[in-house]
């Protein structure tokens, strides 16, 4: 078992889930009406740490009765684990990944870009992110000065609660960031809103303003960048670096979100992150191994979704990707720390991604984990698992060669944010007029290539926006970024760039621009009369 699981208080996290489903303020139905967060919970001062752990826990867990349980009524665990549905919506919808089993709920529609408002994965994402907001709101309601005074909370615990409250606000902002990106609107509520009320709806501009103002407001109360690396805080907690990363992300995509150029602001936060003590892992693959919480990746990963094969068993993104890449004759599960047959070849890559590694010397690039072995590069029949290339990016094996604790549920954390992305954002923001220097941008890209043992370093003349888009795919594939990147480049919808099975055509066809946003789920629409459907659905 990973040492950090003890640090984050994961067992306490589970107990919080059993006590806490008071989420009516965001029109989410709890799975058990009796499991409400009562004031009696806070009779113990240890409750505050346990409850904030529960807010974090909603990023990794779906329920309290094993990996198949769900704490949201009517929502299946397999279609609502935060990291998994984020991966599907940002990666499966684009040009990097194919899921073989199209009878799995929602997957066929996502990977063929033919989704509707009835898609269960879209509902899972909308519901899970709103649940995080609800959990954060309730924590903030229960930690006001008035309530702490009434309970006689000690000064020492009050000091901790300052940071806990900032982290709750950050996690709420993170959820609104993804809703802004994916849906363009959200039910909007804070701790100031009463429970059991129909909430207003915030549009993209309003969400952007709220996220930005919240992250700026909590800066002084968050723990300093690098506290994770120095061992001064529990692994997996969000510090200032996570806030800076979200800010850099919203500024990089501000033209999409609010029609404004904010590249200089993106550059500002990239520079802050680059000067904050984070360092690239010595080995690219360390970022995706079972001990990425303690190997050299711990200095690169800015914020993980934690995974532990014993304590936090769930069908999250790393469990899905590691098992899903196994099952063909070319890959045995024992090589990546899972059962021999894995999930029977559930995952492959589309030819456009495979082609990024062709036409140049990428044969020794550590980021190139493609396995072809005589397989055709194209996938003309998605059910034919012997077609299309496969990759072995993620592994349930530690850097010392030892396998993870379980052969299905992996120990590998999902790197939601890592420093390599900052390198790439700096270069892109520079080219888009955000400042910085061309020499630094080129060096940051070459740092990634040198770390990957790729001797082909670039020159200033080779650093272009199309190059960065391709390099982002090489560096960050299967990390839930690709849809967002293609939208920012104007290539996700329309017909300027088609990939295999885009728009339900085997060679790809143009898709309408309204697909840049997902629909509001029908069930969510029926729960809040203030919600309106996105255009085109």
Short mmCIF file of C-alpha atoms in Angstrom, two decimals:
data_model
loop_
_atom_site.label_atom_id
_atom_site.label_comp_id
_atom_site.label_asym_id
_atom_site.label_seq_id
_atom_site.Cartn_x
_atom_site.Cartn_y
_atom_site.Cartn_z
CA UNK A 1 0.00 0.00 0.00
CA UNK A 2 1.24 3.47 -0.78
CA UNK A 3 2.42 5.52 2.15
CA UNK A 4 0.56 8.57 0.84
CA UNK A 5 -2.80 6.85 1.24
CA UNK A 6 -2.28 7.05 4.97
CA UNK A 7 -1.32 10.69 4.62
CA UNK A 8 -4.43 11.74 2.75
CA UNK A 9 -6.63 9.92 5.22
CA UNK A 10 -8.37 7.77 2.63
CA UNK A 11 -10.23 5.66 5.17
CA UNK A 12 -11.57 8.84 6.70
CA UNK A 13 -12.51 9.88 3.19
CA UNK A 14 -14.65 6.80 2.86
CA UNK A 15 -16.39 7.53 6.12
CA UNK A 16 -17.15 11.04 4.90
CA UNK A 17 -18.80 9.62 1.79
CA UNK A 18 -20.97 7.46 4.01
CA UNK A 19 -21.97 10.48 6.08
CA UNK A 20 -22.23 13.06 3.34
CA UNK A 21 -24.64 13.16 0.46
CA UNK A 22 -26.30 16.51 1.14
CA UNK A 23 -26.16 17.74 -2.44
CA UNK A 24 -29.63 19.02 -3.21
CA UNK A 25 -28.23 22.52 -3.61
CA UNK A 26 -26.96 21.54 -7.06
CA UNK A 27 -29.93 19.40 -8.05
CA UNK A 28 -28.12 16.10 -7.53
CA UNK A 29 -30.00 13.25 -5.91
CA UNK A 30 -28.03 11.49 -3.15
CA UNK A 31 -28.10 7.71 -3.18
CA UNK A 32 -29.25 7.47 0.43
CA UNK A 33 -31.52 10.10 1.96
CA UNK A 34 -30.35 9.11 5.43
CA UNK A 35 -26.69 9.84 4.79
CA UNK A 36 -26.73 13.57 5.42
CA UNK A 37 -23.91 15.62 6.83
CA UNK A 38 -25.14 16.49 10.30
CA UNK A 39 -23.64 18.94 12.73
CA UNK A 40 -22.92 16.09 15.13
CA UNK A 41 -20.11 14.99 12.83
CA UNK A 42 -18.13 18.06 13.86
CA UNK A 43 -18.18 17.28 17.55
CA UNK A 44 -14.72 15.86 16.90
CA UNK A 45 -12.08 18.29 15.66
CA UNK A 46 -10.65 15.56 13.45
CA UNK A 47 -13.81 15.79 11.34
CA UNK A 48 -12.59 18.85 9.45
CA UNK A 49 -9.66 16.99 7.93
CA UNK A 50 -11.87 14.02 7.13
CA UNK A 51 -14.50 16.14 5.42
CA UNK A 52 -12.04 18.03 3.21
CA UNK A 53 -10.56 14.63 2.32
CA UNK A 54 -14.05 13.67 1.17
CA UNK A 55 -14.09 16.58 -1.27
CA UNK A 56 -10.82 15.33 -2.75
CA UNK A 57 -12.16 11.79 -2.70
CA UNK A 58 -14.91 12.62 -5.17
CA UNK A 59 -12.20 12.95 -7.83
CA UNK A 60 -11.19 9.31 -7.35
CA UNK A 61 -14.11 7.40 -5.85
CA UNK A 62 -17.69 6.84 -6.92
CA UNK A 63 -19.12 5.27 -3.77
CA UNK A 64 -18.42 3.48 -0.51
CA UNK A 65 -19.25 -0.14 -1.28
CA UNK A 66 -16.51 -1.01 -3.72
CA UNK A 67 -15.56 0.05 -7.24
CA UNK A 68 -19.02 -0.72 -8.62
CA UNK A 69 -20.92 1.47 -6.17
CA UNK A 70 -22.20 4.97 -6.82
CA UNK A 71 -23.13 7.69 -4.34
CA UNK A 72 -25.31 9.48 -6.89
CA UNK A 73 -28.74 7.95 -7.44
CA UNK A 74 -29.38 6.76 -10.98
CA UNK A 75 -25.75 7.22 -12.03
CA UNK A 76 -23.62 4.13 -12.65
CA UNK A 77 -20.12 4.01 -11.18
CA UNK A 78 -18.62 3.05 -14.53
CA UNK A 79 -20.02 6.15 -16.23
CA UNK A 80 -19.32 8.67 -13.47
CA UNK A 81 -15.78 8.24 -12.16
CA UNK A 82 -14.39 11.74 -12.63
CA UNK A 83 -11.04 10.93 -14.23
CA UNK A 84 -12.47 8.26 -16.50
CA UNK A 85 -15.28 10.37 -17.94
CA UNK A 86 -12.90 13.33 -18.28
CA UNK A 87 -10.54 11.11 -20.27
CA UNK A 88 -13.39 9.92 -22.48
CA UNK A 89 -14.73 13.41 -23.14
CA UNK A 90 -11.33 14.99 -23.84
CA UNK A 91 -9.51 12.08 -25.50
CA UNK A 92 -11.95 9.48 -26.82
CA UNK A 93 -13.79 12.21 -28.73
CA UNK A 94 -10.62 13.22 -30.57
CA UNK A 95 -7.83 11.67 -32.64
CA UNK A 96 -5.79 9.59 -30.17
CA UNK A 97 -7.90 6.74 -28.81
CA UNK A 98 -10.40 4.07 -29.85
CA UNK A 99 -12.51 1.92 -27.48
CA UNK A 100 -13.21 -1.52 -28.93
CA UNK A 101 -16.36 -2.42 -27.01
CA UNK A 102 -18.96 -0.08 -28.42
CA UNK A 103 -21.75 -1.73 -26.46
CA UNK A 104 -20.30 -0.08 -23.33
CA UNK A 105 -22.69 2.73 -22.43
CA UNK A 106 -21.96 5.99 -24.18
CA UNK A 107 -18.61 5.10 -25.74
CA UNK A 108 -19.78 4.57 -29.33
CA UNK A 109 -21.44 7.95 -29.49
CA UNK A 110 -18.45 9.78 -27.99
CA UNK A 111 -15.76 8.28 -30.20
CA UNK A 112 -17.86 8.75 -33.34
CA UNK A 113 -18.88 12.33 -32.39
CA UNK A 114 -22.60 11.52 -32.55
CA UNK A 115 -23.51 12.08 -28.90
CA UNK A 116 -26.85 13.35 -27.64
CA UNK A 117 -28.19 14.76 -24.38
CA UNK A 118 -29.05 11.21 -23.30
CA UNK A 119 -25.44 10.00 -23.24
CA UNK A 120 -24.71 8.43 -19.82
CA UNK A 121 -21.05 9.46 -19.78
CA UNK A 122 -21.97 13.09 -20.35
CA UNK A 123 -24.51 12.80 -17.53
CA UNK A 124 -21.86 11.20 -15.34
CA UNK A 125 -19.45 14.08 -15.87
CA UNK A 126 -22.08 16.76 -15.32
CA UNK A 127 -23.26 15.07 -12.13
CA UNK A 128 -19.85 14.23 -10.69
CA UNK A 129 -18.45 17.74 -11.12
CA UNK A 130 -21.55 19.27 -9.56
CA UNK A 131 -21.18 16.87 -6.64
CA UNK A 132 -17.67 18.18 -6.00
CA UNK A 133 -19.08 21.70 -5.93
CA UNK A 134 -21.78 20.62 -3.50
CA UNK A 135 -19.28 18.91 -1.21
CA UNK A 136 -17.06 21.98 -1.22
CA UNK A 137 -20.00 24.30 -0.53
CA UNK A 138 -21.10 22.28 2.46
CA UNK A 139 -17.58 22.20 3.87
CA UNK A 140 -17.45 25.98 3.60
CA UNK A 141 -20.84 26.34 5.28
CA UNK A 142 -19.66 24.23 8.20
CA UNK A 143 -16.39 26.12 8.73
CA UNK A 144 -17.54 29.71 9.14
CA UNK A 145 -16.11 31.66 12.06
CA UNK A 146 -19.55 31.61 13.69
CA UNK A 147 -19.77 27.84 13.59
CA UNK A 148 -16.18 27.34 14.69
CA UNK A 149 -16.83 29.68 17.63
CA UNK A 150 -19.99 27.82 18.61
CA UNK A 151 -18.06 24.52 18.65
CA UNK A 152 -15.08 25.90 20.54
CA UNK A 153 -12.62 24.77 17.87
CA UNK A 154 -9.00 25.08 18.98
CA UNK A 155 -6.61 27.63 17.51
CA UNK A 156 -4.42 24.90 16.04
CA UNK A 157 -7.30 23.35 14.10
CA UNK A 158 -8.50 26.79 13.03
CA UNK A 159 -5.09 27.40 11.45
CA UNK A 160 -5.46 24.17 9.44
CA UNK A 161 -9.00 25.12 8.44
CA UNK A 162 -7.74 28.28 6.74
CA UNK A 163 -5.89 26.13 4.20
CA UNK A 164 -8.71 23.57 4.05
CA UNK A 165 -11.20 26.28 3.11
CA UNK A 166 -8.88 27.56 0.38
CA UNK A 167 -8.53 24.03 -0.97
CA UNK A 168 -12.30 23.56 -0.98
CA UNK A 169 -12.65 26.75 -3.01
CA UNK A 170 -9.92 25.57 -5.38
CA UNK A 171 -11.61 22.20 -5.94
CA UNK A 172 -14.89 24.00 -6.57
CA UNK A 173 -13.12 26.26 -9.09
CA UNK A 174 -11.55 23.20 -10.73
CA UNK A 175 -15.00 21.68 -11.19
CA UNK A 176 -16.39 24.87 -12.64
CA UNK A 177 -13.35 25.04 -14.96
CA UNK A 178 -14.21 21.68 -16.46
CA UNK A 179 -17.89 22.56 -16.73
CA UNK A 180 -16.97 25.82 -18.45
CA UNK A 181 -14.75 23.92 -20.88
CA UNK A 182 -17.07 21.01 -21.60
CA UNK A 183 -20.57 22.45 -21.28
CA UNK A 184 -20.21 26.24 -21.36
CA UNK A 185 -22.58 26.63 -18.42
CA UNK A 186 -23.40 25.13 -15.03
CA UNK A 187 -25.80 25.24 -12.14
CA UNK A 188 -24.15 27.91 -10.05
CA UNK A 189 -24.12 27.89 -6.28
CA UNK A 190 -21.77 28.82 -3.46
CA UNK A 191 -21.84 28.37 0.30
CA UNK A 192 -23.94 31.55 0.47
CA UNK A 193 -26.85 29.86 -1.27
CA UNK A 194 -29.37 27.95 0.86
CA UNK A 195 -29.67 24.20 0.42
CA UNK A 196 -32.79 22.88 -1.33
CA UNK A 197 -33.19 25.83 -3.67
CA UNK A 198 -33.36 26.03 -7.44
CA UNK A 199 -30.11 27.61 -8.51
CA UNK A 200 -29.34 30.10 -11.24
CA UNK A 201 -27.22 29.07 -14.21
CA UNK A 202 -23.84 30.67 -14.95
CA UNK A 203 -22.68 31.03 -18.55
CA UNK A 204 -19.10 30.76 -19.77
CA UNK A 205 -18.17 34.38 -19.14
CA UNK A 206 -19.63 34.26 -15.63
CA UNK A 207 -17.85 31.00 -14.84
CA UNK A 208 -14.57 32.39 -16.17
CA UNK A 209 -14.87 35.46 -13.96
CA UNK A 210 -15.73 33.38 -10.90
CA UNK A 211 -12.90 30.88 -11.41
CA UNK A 212 -10.35 33.63 -11.94
CA UNK A 213 -11.46 35.70 -8.95
CA UNK A 214 -11.64 32.70 -6.63
CA UNK A 215 -8.17 31.46 -7.46
CA UNK A 216 -6.68 34.92 -7.06
CA UNK A 217 -8.51 35.43 -3.76
CA UNK A 218 -7.25 32.24 -2.11
CA UNK A 219 -3.60 32.61 -3.07
CA UNK A 220 -2.44 33.73 0.37
CA UNK A 221 -4.26 30.87 2.13
CA UNK A 222 -3.10 27.97 -0.04
CA UNK A 223 0.01 26.08 0.95
CA UNK A 224 3.15 27.11 -0.87
CA UNK A 225 4.23 25.46 -4.09
CA UNK A 226 6.57 22.58 -3.42
CA UNK A 227 5.12 21.55 -0.07
CA UNK A 228 4.30 18.18 -1.64
CA UNK A 229 7.86 17.66 -2.80
CA UNK A 230 9.37 18.68 0.52
CA UNK A 231 7.15 16.29 2.44
CA UNK A 232 5.57 19.06 4.48
CA UNK A 233 2.00 18.26 3.43
CA UNK A 234 -0.14 15.26 2.59
CA UNK A 235 0.43 13.94 -0.91
CA UNK A 236 -2.37 14.78 -3.30
CA UNK A 237 -3.39 18.06 -1.65
CA UNK A 238 -3.71 21.13 -3.84
CA UNK A 239 -1.21 23.94 -3.26
CA UNK A 240 -0.62 27.28 -4.98
CA UNK A 241 0.82 25.47 -7.99
CA UNK A 242 -2.53 23.86 -8.79
CA UNK A 243 -4.22 27.26 -8.69
CA UNK A 244 -1.54 28.69 -10.99
CA UNK A 245 -2.04 25.78 -13.38
CA UNK A 246 -5.79 26.32 -13.63
CA UNK A 247 -5.23 30.03 -14.19
CA UNK A 248 -2.68 29.32 -16.93
CA UNK A 249 -5.19 26.97 -18.56
CA UNK A 250 -8.12 29.39 -18.55
CA UNK A 251 -5.91 32.19 -19.88
CA UNK A 252 -4.49 29.99 -22.67
CA UNK A 253 -8.05 29.14 -23.75
CA UNK A 254 -9.58 32.55 -23.03
CA UNK A 255 -10.25 33.30 -26.69
CA UNK A 256 -12.45 30.20 -26.78
CA UNK A 257 -14.12 30.87 -23.44
CA UNK A 258 -14.67 34.64 -23.47
CA UNK A 259 -13.32 35.88 -26.81
CA UNK A 260 -10.37 37.67 -25.23
CA UNK A 261 -6.60 37.40 -25.69
CA UNK A 262 -5.12 36.58 -22.27
CA UNK A 263 -1.85 34.99 -23.44
CA UNK A 264 0.28 37.41 -21.42
CA UNK A 265 -1.54 36.28 -18.28
CA UNK A 266 -0.96 32.65 -19.29
CA UNK A 267 2.73 33.46 -19.71
CA UNK A 268 2.83 35.07 -16.26
CA UNK A 269 1.57 31.93 -14.55
CA UNK A 270 3.72 29.64 -16.67
CA UNK A 271 6.74 31.62 -15.52
CA UNK A 272 5.63 31.39 -11.91
CA UNK A 273 5.27 27.63 -12.22
CA UNK A 274 8.64 27.29 -13.94
CA UNK A 275 10.24 29.19 -11.07
CA UNK A 276 8.42 27.35 -8.29
CA UNK A 277 10.72 24.38 -7.80
CA UNK A 278 9.01 21.78 -9.98
CA UNK A 279 11.39 19.71 -12.09
CA UNK A 280 10.91 17.25 -14.93
CA UNK A 281 11.04 13.60 -13.94
CA UNK A 282 14.39 12.08 -14.84
CA UNK A 283 12.56 9.43 -16.88
CA UNK A 284 9.44 10.25 -18.91
CA UNK A 285 7.84 6.91 -18.05
CA UNK A 286 8.13 7.56 -14.31
CA UNK A 287 5.10 9.83 -14.67
CA UNK A 288 2.93 6.85 -15.56
CA UNK A 289 4.20 4.10 -13.23
CA UNK A 290 2.74 2.59 -10.08
CA UNK A 291 5.11 4.56 -7.84
CA UNK A 292 4.70 7.93 -9.54
CA UNK A 293 3.95 9.40 -6.13
CA UNK A 294 7.50 8.71 -4.88
CA UNK A 295 9.76 8.26 -7.92
CA UNK A 296 11.18 11.24 -9.82
CA UNK A 297 7.68 12.08 -11.13
CA UNK A 298 6.72 13.48 -7.73
CA UNK A 299 8.65 16.62 -8.68
CA UNK A 300 6.85 16.96 -12.03
CA UNK A 301 3.23 16.06 -11.25
CA UNK A 302 1.50 19.22 -10.07
CA UNK A 303 -1.82 17.57 -9.23
CA UNK A 304 -2.75 13.87 -9.41
CA UNK A 305 -5.95 11.89 -9.20
CA UNK A 306 -4.78 9.36 -6.66
CA UNK A 307 -5.14 5.64 -7.22
CA UNK A 308 -4.35 2.72 -4.95
CA UNK A 309 -5.02 -0.91 -5.83
CA UNK A 310 -6.03 -1.76 -2.30
CA UNK A 311 -7.67 1.23 -0.66
CA UNK A 312 -9.19 3.25 -3.52
CA UNK A 313 -10.29 0.55 -5.94
CA UNK A 314 -12.17 2.18 -8.79
CA UNK A 315 -12.54 2.04 -12.55
CA UNK A 316 -10.62 5.25 -12.98
CA UNK A 317 -8.53 6.42 -15.93
CA UNK A 318 -5.29 4.60 -15.14
CA UNK A 319 -7.09 1.32 -14.36
CA UNK A 320 -8.95 1.68 -17.66
CA UNK A 321 -5.90 2.57 -19.76
CA UNK A 322 -3.56 -0.07 -18.34
CA UNK A 323 -6.06 -2.94 -18.51
CA UNK A 324 -7.51 -1.67 -21.77
CA UNK A 325 -4.15 -1.73 -23.55
CA UNK A 326 -3.71 -5.41 -22.74
CA UNK A 327 -5.25 -8.40 -24.45
CA UNK A 328 -3.63 -8.76 -27.85
CA UNK A 329 -0.92 -11.25 -28.68
CA UNK A 330 1.59 -8.41 -28.60
CA UNK A 331 0.99 -7.38 -24.98
CA UNK A 332 0.85 -9.58 -21.89
CA UNK A 333 -0.66 -8.12 -18.76
CA UNK A 334 2.27 -9.22 -16.63
CA UNK A 335 4.44 -6.70 -18.49
CA UNK A 336 2.37 -3.84 -17.08
CA UNK A 337 1.37 -5.32 -13.73
CA UNK A 338 -2.18 -6.52 -14.43
CA UNK A 339 -3.81 -9.88 -15.23
CA UNK A 340 -2.47 -11.67 -18.29
CA UNK A 341 -5.42 -11.03 -20.60
CA UNK A 342 -6.29 -7.57 -19.35
CA UNK A 343 -9.48 -6.35 -20.94
CA UNK A 344 -9.02 -8.13 -24.23
CA UNK A 345 -7.65 -5.27 -26.33
CA UNK A 346 -10.19 -2.64 -25.34
CA UNK A 347 -7.98 0.30 -26.32
CA UNK A 348 -6.05 1.16 -29.45
CA UNK A 349 -4.86 4.36 -31.14
CA UNK A 350 -6.20 6.03 -34.25
CA UNK A 351 -3.90 6.17 -37.26
CA UNK A 352 -3.49 9.94 -37.08
CA UNK A 353 -1.86 9.64 -33.68
CA UNK A 354 0.34 6.76 -34.84
CA UNK A 355 1.47 8.86 -37.80
CA UNK A 356 2.82 11.56 -35.47
CA UNK A 357 5.68 9.19 -34.76
CA UNK A 358 6.43 8.56 -38.42
CA UNK A 359 8.38 10.74 -40.84
CA UNK A 360 11.00 11.62 -38.27
CA UNK A 361 13.42 9.93 -35.93
CA UNK A 362 11.20 8.98 -33.02
CA UNK A 363 12.26 5.35 -32.81
CA UNK A 364 14.21 5.89 -29.60
CA UNK A 365 11.95 8.58 -28.15
CA UNK A 366 10.79 7.35 -24.72
CA UNK A 367 7.38 8.89 -25.35
CA UNK A 368 6.85 6.58 -28.31
CA UNK A 369 5.39 3.42 -26.75
CA UNK A 370 3.56 2.32 -29.90
CA UNK A 371 3.44 -1.41 -30.62
CA UNK A 372 2.70 -2.25 -34.25
CA UNK A 373 4.19 -5.74 -34.82
CA UNK A 374 2.61 -6.28 -38.22
CA UNK A 375 -0.76 -4.82 -37.29
CA UNK A 376 -2.41 -2.51 -39.85
CA UNK A 377 -2.28 1.12 -38.81
CA UNK A 378 -5.87 1.81 -39.80
CA UNK A 379 -9.06 0.70 -38.04
CA UNK A 380 -11.81 0.15 -40.58
CA UNK A 381 -13.87 -2.04 -38.24
CA UNK A 382 -13.80 -0.87 -34.62
CA UNK A 383 -14.81 -4.31 -33.36
CA UNK A 384 -11.73 -5.90 -34.99
CA UNK A 385 -9.23 -5.72 -32.15
CA UNK A 386 -6.41 -7.01 -34.35
CA UNK A 387 -6.32 -3.77 -36.32
CA UNK A 388 -4.78 -0.49 -35.26
CA UNK A 389 -1.66 0.09 -33.20
CA UNK A 390 -1.55 -0.11 -29.41
CA UNK A 391 0.52 1.72 -26.82
CA UNK A 392 2.00 1.01 -23.40
CA UNK A 393 2.23 4.47 -21.90
CA UNK A 394 0.81 3.62 -18.47
CA UNK A 395 1.92 0.77 -16.25
CA UNK A 396 1.04 -0.78 -12.91
CA UNK A 397 4.72 -1.57 -12.38
CA UNK A 398 6.99 0.51 -10.17
CA UNK A 399 10.27 2.03 -11.30
CA UNK A 400 12.09 -0.79 -9.45
CA UNK A 401 10.25 -3.43 -11.48
CA UNK A 402 7.82 -4.47 -8.74
CA UNK A 403 4.18 -4.87 -9.76
CA UNK A 404 1.36 -3.00 -8.06
CA UNK A 405 -0.60 -4.53 -5.21
CA UNK A 406 -3.60 -5.62 -7.32
CA UNK A 407 -3.76 -7.09 -10.82
CA UNK A 408 -6.89 -5.18 -11.84
CA UNK A 409 -7.06 -1.97 -9.81
CA UNK A 410 -3.82 -0.14 -10.29
CA UNK A 411 -1.56 1.94 -8.03
CA UNK A 412 -0.77 4.43 -10.79
CA UNK A 413 -1.95 7.99 -10.17
CA UNK A 414 -3.40 9.95 -13.08
CA UNK A 415 -1.30 13.10 -13.72
CA UNK A 416 -4.08 15.64 -14.15
CA UNK A 417 -1.53 18.48 -14.33
CA UNK A 418 2.24 18.19 -14.77
CA UNK A 419 5.18 20.45 -15.50
CA UNK A 420 5.72 19.27 -19.09
CA UNK A 421 2.43 20.91 -19.99
CA UNK A 422 3.75 24.20 -18.60
CA UNK A 423 6.75 23.94 -20.95
CA UNK A 424 4.40 23.55 -23.89
CA UNK A 425 1.99 26.27 -22.75
CA UNK A 426 4.89 28.74 -22.41
CA UNK A 427 5.98 28.06 -25.98
CA UNK A 428 2.45 28.40 -27.35
CA UNK A 429 1.66 31.55 -25.35
CA UNK A 430 4.91 33.08 -26.63
CA UNK A 431 4.04 32.38 -30.26
CA UNK A 432 0.56 33.79 -29.71
CA UNK A 433 2.01 37.08 -28.50
CA UNK A 434 2.04 36.52 -24.76
CA UNK A 435 5.63 37.56 -24.14
CA UNK A 436 8.56 35.55 -22.92
CA UNK A 437 11.47 34.81 -25.25
CA UNK A 438 11.90 32.56 -28.25
CA UNK A 439 15.13 31.17 -26.81
CA UNK A 440 13.40 30.09 -23.60
CA UNK A 441 10.50 28.59 -25.54
CA UNK A 442 12.86 26.53 -27.71
CA UNK A 443 14.86 25.41 -24.69
CA UNK A 444 11.71 24.28 -22.85
CA UNK A 445 10.67 22.14 -25.82
CA UNK A 446 14.16 20.73 -26.16
CA UNK A 447 14.22 19.92 -22.44
CA UNK A 448 11.26 17.60 -23.06
CA UNK A 449 12.98 15.99 -26.03
CA UNK A 450 16.26 15.51 -24.18
CA UNK A 451 14.41 13.97 -21.25
CA UNK A 452 12.79 11.56 -23.74
CA UNK A 453 16.23 10.68 -25.20
CA UNK A 454 15.26 12.19 -28.55
CA UNK A 455 18.42 13.69 -30.12
CA UNK A 456 16.45 15.74 -32.65
CA UNK A 457 16.40 19.11 -30.94
CA UNK A 458 14.53 21.94 -32.63
CA UNK A 459 15.71 25.38 -33.72
CA UNK A 460 13.89 28.69 -33.46
CA UNK A 461 12.74 28.38 -37.05
CA UNK A 462 11.06 25.06 -36.34
CA UNK A 463 9.00 26.33 -33.41
CA UNK A 464 5.58 26.97 -34.92
CA UNK A 465 2.03 26.63 -33.65
CA UNK A 466 1.36 23.49 -35.75
CA UNK A 467 4.56 21.96 -34.37
CA UNK A 468 3.43 22.67 -30.80
CA UNK A 469 0.05 21.05 -31.40
CA UNK A 470 1.79 17.90 -32.63
CA UNK A 471 4.34 17.98 -29.81
CA UNK A 472 1.55 18.37 -27.25
CA UNK A 473 0.04 15.16 -28.60
CA UNK A 474 3.36 13.33 -28.42
CA UNK A 475 4.06 14.49 -24.87
CA UNK A 476 0.57 14.59 -23.34
CA UNK A 477 -1.44 11.92 -25.17
CA UNK A 478 -4.02 10.07 -23.12
CA UNK A 479 -3.86 12.74 -20.39
CA UNK A 480 -7.25 14.35 -21.15
CA UNK A 481 -6.07 17.41 -23.10
CA UNK A 482 -6.58 16.69 -26.80
CA UNK A 483 -10.16 17.88 -27.43
CA UNK A 484 -9.40 21.17 -25.69
CA UNK A 485 -6.23 21.62 -27.75
CA UNK A 486 -7.97 20.94 -31.06
CA UNK A 487 -10.77 23.39 -30.22
CA UNK A 488 -8.22 26.10 -29.36
CA UNK A 489 -6.60 25.52 -32.76
CA UNK A 490 -9.96 25.55 -34.57
CA UNK A 491 -9.54 21.94 -35.68
CA UNK A 492 -12.01 19.94 -33.59
CA UNK A 493 -15.15 20.72 -35.57
CA UNK A 494 -15.47 21.55 -39.25
CA UNK A 495 -13.51 19.71 -41.92
CA UNK A 496 -10.06 21.29 -41.87
CA UNK A 497 -8.76 18.28 -39.96
CA UNK A 498 -10.49 14.92 -40.11
CA UNK A 499 -9.40 11.79 -38.28
CA UNK A 500 -10.53 8.17 -38.39
CA UNK A 501 -14.15 7.83 -37.27
CA UNK A 502 -14.62 11.56 -36.76
CA UNK A 503 -18.29 12.23 -37.46
CA UNK A 504 -18.97 8.49 -37.79
CA UNK A 505 -17.00 8.13 -40.99
CA UNK A 506 -14.21 5.57 -41.10
CA UNK A 507 -11.89 8.15 -42.70
CA UNK A 508 -13.42 11.06 -40.84
CA UNK A 509 -15.85 13.73 -42.00
CA UNK A 510 -16.61 17.32 -41.01
CA UNK A 511 -18.72 17.82 -37.90
CA UNK A 512 -20.82 20.88 -36.99
CA UNK A 513 -19.46 23.61 -34.73
CA UNK A 514 -22.03 23.09 -31.99
CA UNK A 515 -20.12 19.93 -31.04
CA UNK A 516 -17.43 22.16 -29.52
CA UNK A 517 -19.70 22.00 -26.48
CA UNK A 518 -21.44 18.99 -25.04
CA UNK A 519 -25.19 19.02 -24.44
CA UNK A 520 -26.71 19.55 -21.03
CA UNK A 521 -27.96 16.09 -19.97
CA UNK A 522 -31.72 15.64 -20.20
CA UNK A 523 -31.94 14.50 -16.58
CA UNK A 524 -30.12 17.63 -15.43
CA UNK A 525 -32.44 19.80 -17.53
CA UNK A 526 -35.46 18.30 -15.84
CA UNK A 527 -33.98 18.99 -12.39
CA UNK A 528 -33.39 22.71 -12.89
CA UNK A 529 -35.91 24.78 -14.88
CA UNK A 530 -33.30 27.54 -15.21
CA UNK A 531 -31.12 25.36 -17.44
CA UNK A 532 -31.40 25.76 -21.19
CA UNK A 533 -30.00 23.40 -23.79
CA UNK A 534 -26.85 24.29 -25.69
CA UNK A 535 -27.35 25.36 -29.28
CA UNK A 536 -27.62 22.57 -31.82
CA UNK A 537 -28.96 19.87 -29.51
#
